[in-house]
Short mmCIF file of C-alpha atoms in Angstrom, two decimals:
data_model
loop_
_atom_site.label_atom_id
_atom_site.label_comp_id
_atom_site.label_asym_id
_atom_site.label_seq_id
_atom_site.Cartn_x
_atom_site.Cartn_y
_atom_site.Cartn_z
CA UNK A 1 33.27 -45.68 28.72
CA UNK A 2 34.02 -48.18 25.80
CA UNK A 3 35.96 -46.13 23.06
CA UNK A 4 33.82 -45.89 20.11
CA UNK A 5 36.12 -47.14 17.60
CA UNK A 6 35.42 -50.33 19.89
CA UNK A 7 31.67 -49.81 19.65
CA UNK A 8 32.07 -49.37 15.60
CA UNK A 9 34.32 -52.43 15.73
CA UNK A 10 31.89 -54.42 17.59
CA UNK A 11 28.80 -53.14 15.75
CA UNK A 12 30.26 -53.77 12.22
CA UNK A 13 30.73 -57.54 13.68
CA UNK A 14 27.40 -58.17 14.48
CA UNK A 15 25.75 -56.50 11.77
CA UNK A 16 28.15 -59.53 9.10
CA UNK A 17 26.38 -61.78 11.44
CA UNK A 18 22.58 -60.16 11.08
CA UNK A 19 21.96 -61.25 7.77
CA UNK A 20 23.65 -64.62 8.46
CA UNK A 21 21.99 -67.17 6.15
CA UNK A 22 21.52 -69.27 9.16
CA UNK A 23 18.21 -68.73 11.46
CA UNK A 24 19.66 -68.93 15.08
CA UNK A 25 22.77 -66.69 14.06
CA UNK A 26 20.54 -64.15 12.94
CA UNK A 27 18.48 -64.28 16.11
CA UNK A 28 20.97 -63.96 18.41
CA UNK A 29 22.75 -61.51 16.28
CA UNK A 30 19.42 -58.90 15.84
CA UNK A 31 19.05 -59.75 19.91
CA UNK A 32 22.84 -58.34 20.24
CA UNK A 33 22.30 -55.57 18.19
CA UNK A 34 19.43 -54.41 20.18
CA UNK A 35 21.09 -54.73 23.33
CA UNK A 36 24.06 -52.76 21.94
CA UNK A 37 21.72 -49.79 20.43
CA UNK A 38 20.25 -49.58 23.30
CA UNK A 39 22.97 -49.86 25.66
CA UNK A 40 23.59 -46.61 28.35
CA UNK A 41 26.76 -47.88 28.72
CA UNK A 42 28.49 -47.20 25.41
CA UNK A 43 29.07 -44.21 23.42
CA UNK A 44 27.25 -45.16 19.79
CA UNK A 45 28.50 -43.95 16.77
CA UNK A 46 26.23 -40.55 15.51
CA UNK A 47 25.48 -42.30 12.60
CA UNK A 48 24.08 -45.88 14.10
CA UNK A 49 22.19 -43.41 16.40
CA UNK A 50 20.41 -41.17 14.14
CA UNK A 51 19.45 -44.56 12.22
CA UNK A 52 18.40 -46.36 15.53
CA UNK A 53 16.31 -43.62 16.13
CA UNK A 54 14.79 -43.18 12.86
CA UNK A 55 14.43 -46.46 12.01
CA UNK A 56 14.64 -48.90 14.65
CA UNK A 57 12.66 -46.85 17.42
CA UNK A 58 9.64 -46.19 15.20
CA UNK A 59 9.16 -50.05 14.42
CA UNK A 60 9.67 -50.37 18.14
CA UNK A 61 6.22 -47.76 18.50
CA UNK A 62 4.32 -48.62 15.82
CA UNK A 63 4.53 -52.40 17.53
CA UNK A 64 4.35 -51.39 21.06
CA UNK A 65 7.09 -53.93 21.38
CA UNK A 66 10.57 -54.32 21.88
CA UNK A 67 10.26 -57.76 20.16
CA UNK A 68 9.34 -55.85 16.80
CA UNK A 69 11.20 -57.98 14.58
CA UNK A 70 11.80 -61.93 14.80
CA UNK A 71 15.04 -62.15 13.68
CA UNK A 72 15.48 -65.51 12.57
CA UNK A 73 12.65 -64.79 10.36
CA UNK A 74 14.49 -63.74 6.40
CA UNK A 75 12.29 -61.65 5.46
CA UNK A 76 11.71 -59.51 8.70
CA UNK A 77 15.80 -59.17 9.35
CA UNK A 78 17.22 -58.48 5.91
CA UNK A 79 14.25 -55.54 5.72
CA UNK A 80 15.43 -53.88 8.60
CA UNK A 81 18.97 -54.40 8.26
CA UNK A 82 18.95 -53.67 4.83
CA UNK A 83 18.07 -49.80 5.90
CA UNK A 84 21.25 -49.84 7.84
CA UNK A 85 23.59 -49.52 4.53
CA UNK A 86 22.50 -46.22 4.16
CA UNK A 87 25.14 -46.27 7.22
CA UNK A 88 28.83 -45.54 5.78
CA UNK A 89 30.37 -47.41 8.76
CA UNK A 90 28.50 -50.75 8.22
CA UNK A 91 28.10 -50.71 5.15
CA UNK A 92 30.53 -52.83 4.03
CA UNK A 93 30.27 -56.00 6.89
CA UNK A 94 26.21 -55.81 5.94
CA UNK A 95 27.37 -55.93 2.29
CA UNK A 96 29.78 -58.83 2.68
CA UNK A 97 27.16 -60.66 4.71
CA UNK A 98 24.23 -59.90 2.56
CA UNK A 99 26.12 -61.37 -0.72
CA UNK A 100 27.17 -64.48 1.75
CA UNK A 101 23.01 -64.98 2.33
CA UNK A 102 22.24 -64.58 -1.60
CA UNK A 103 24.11 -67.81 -2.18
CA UNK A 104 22.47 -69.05 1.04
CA UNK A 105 21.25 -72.46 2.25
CA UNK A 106 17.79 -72.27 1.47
CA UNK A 107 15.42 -71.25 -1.62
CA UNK A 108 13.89 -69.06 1.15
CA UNK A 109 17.07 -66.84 2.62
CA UNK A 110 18.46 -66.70 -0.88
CA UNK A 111 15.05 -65.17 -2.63
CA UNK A 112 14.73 -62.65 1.01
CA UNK A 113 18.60 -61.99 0.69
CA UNK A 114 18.35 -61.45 -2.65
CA UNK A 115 15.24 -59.65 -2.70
CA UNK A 116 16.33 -57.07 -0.28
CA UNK A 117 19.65 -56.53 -1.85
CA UNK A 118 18.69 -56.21 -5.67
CA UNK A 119 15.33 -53.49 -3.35
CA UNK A 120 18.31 -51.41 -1.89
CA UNK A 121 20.10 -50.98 -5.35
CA UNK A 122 17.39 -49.90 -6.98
CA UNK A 123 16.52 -47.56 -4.61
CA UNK A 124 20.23 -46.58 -5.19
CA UNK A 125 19.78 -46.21 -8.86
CA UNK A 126 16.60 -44.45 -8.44
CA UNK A 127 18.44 -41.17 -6.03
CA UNK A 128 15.71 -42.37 -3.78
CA UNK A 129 18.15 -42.94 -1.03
#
């Protein structure tokens, strides 16, 4: 079994990289994520697994797809990944990555970035989180 400081170390990566203001980065990084949340083989954190299967699982069924999400697409990735700072241990990498985005490359993945951040601290604000 991989250590789960490993698996945190790993996740916390990939999850900088899912709201990557670039397309393909954000593909392959929501593909990786997946993969890893999914994986038999490692030992996931209790608090990336109770959001996985709150979150993540019930897109999954209410799509009847794996494929629930096209991650290159702004708006579909920060919305999902945006959910996952309610995660302690990600927090910060999603944080760093989503303020990277809001000064993005394109009118588009700055107003989704943006959008989804400013959604998040209201909800903050509100106690509604």
């Amino acid at each position: 079994r991989v250590p789960e400081g490993v698996v945190l170390a790993v996740v916390r990566a990939v999850c900088k990289q899912c709201v990557e203001p670039l397309d393909h980065i954000r593909l392959e990084a929501g593909e990786l994520l997946l993969r890893l949340l999914f994986s038999t083989a490692l030992e996931m954190p209790r608090a990336l697994a109770e959001w996985r299967d709150r979150h993540v699982r019930r897109e999954m069924m209410q799509r009847h797809s794996p494929h629930f999400v096209v991650w290159s697409r702004a708006s579909a990735s920060y919305r999902i990944h945006t959910s996952l700072l309610d995660v302690p241990a990600v927090r910060m990498p999603l944080l760093q990555g989503l303020t990277r985005s809001c000064g993005g490359l394109t009118k588009y993945v700055v107003e989704e970035s943006t959008l989804a951040l400013g959604r998040y601290l209201e909800q903050l604000e509100d106690g509604t989180l």
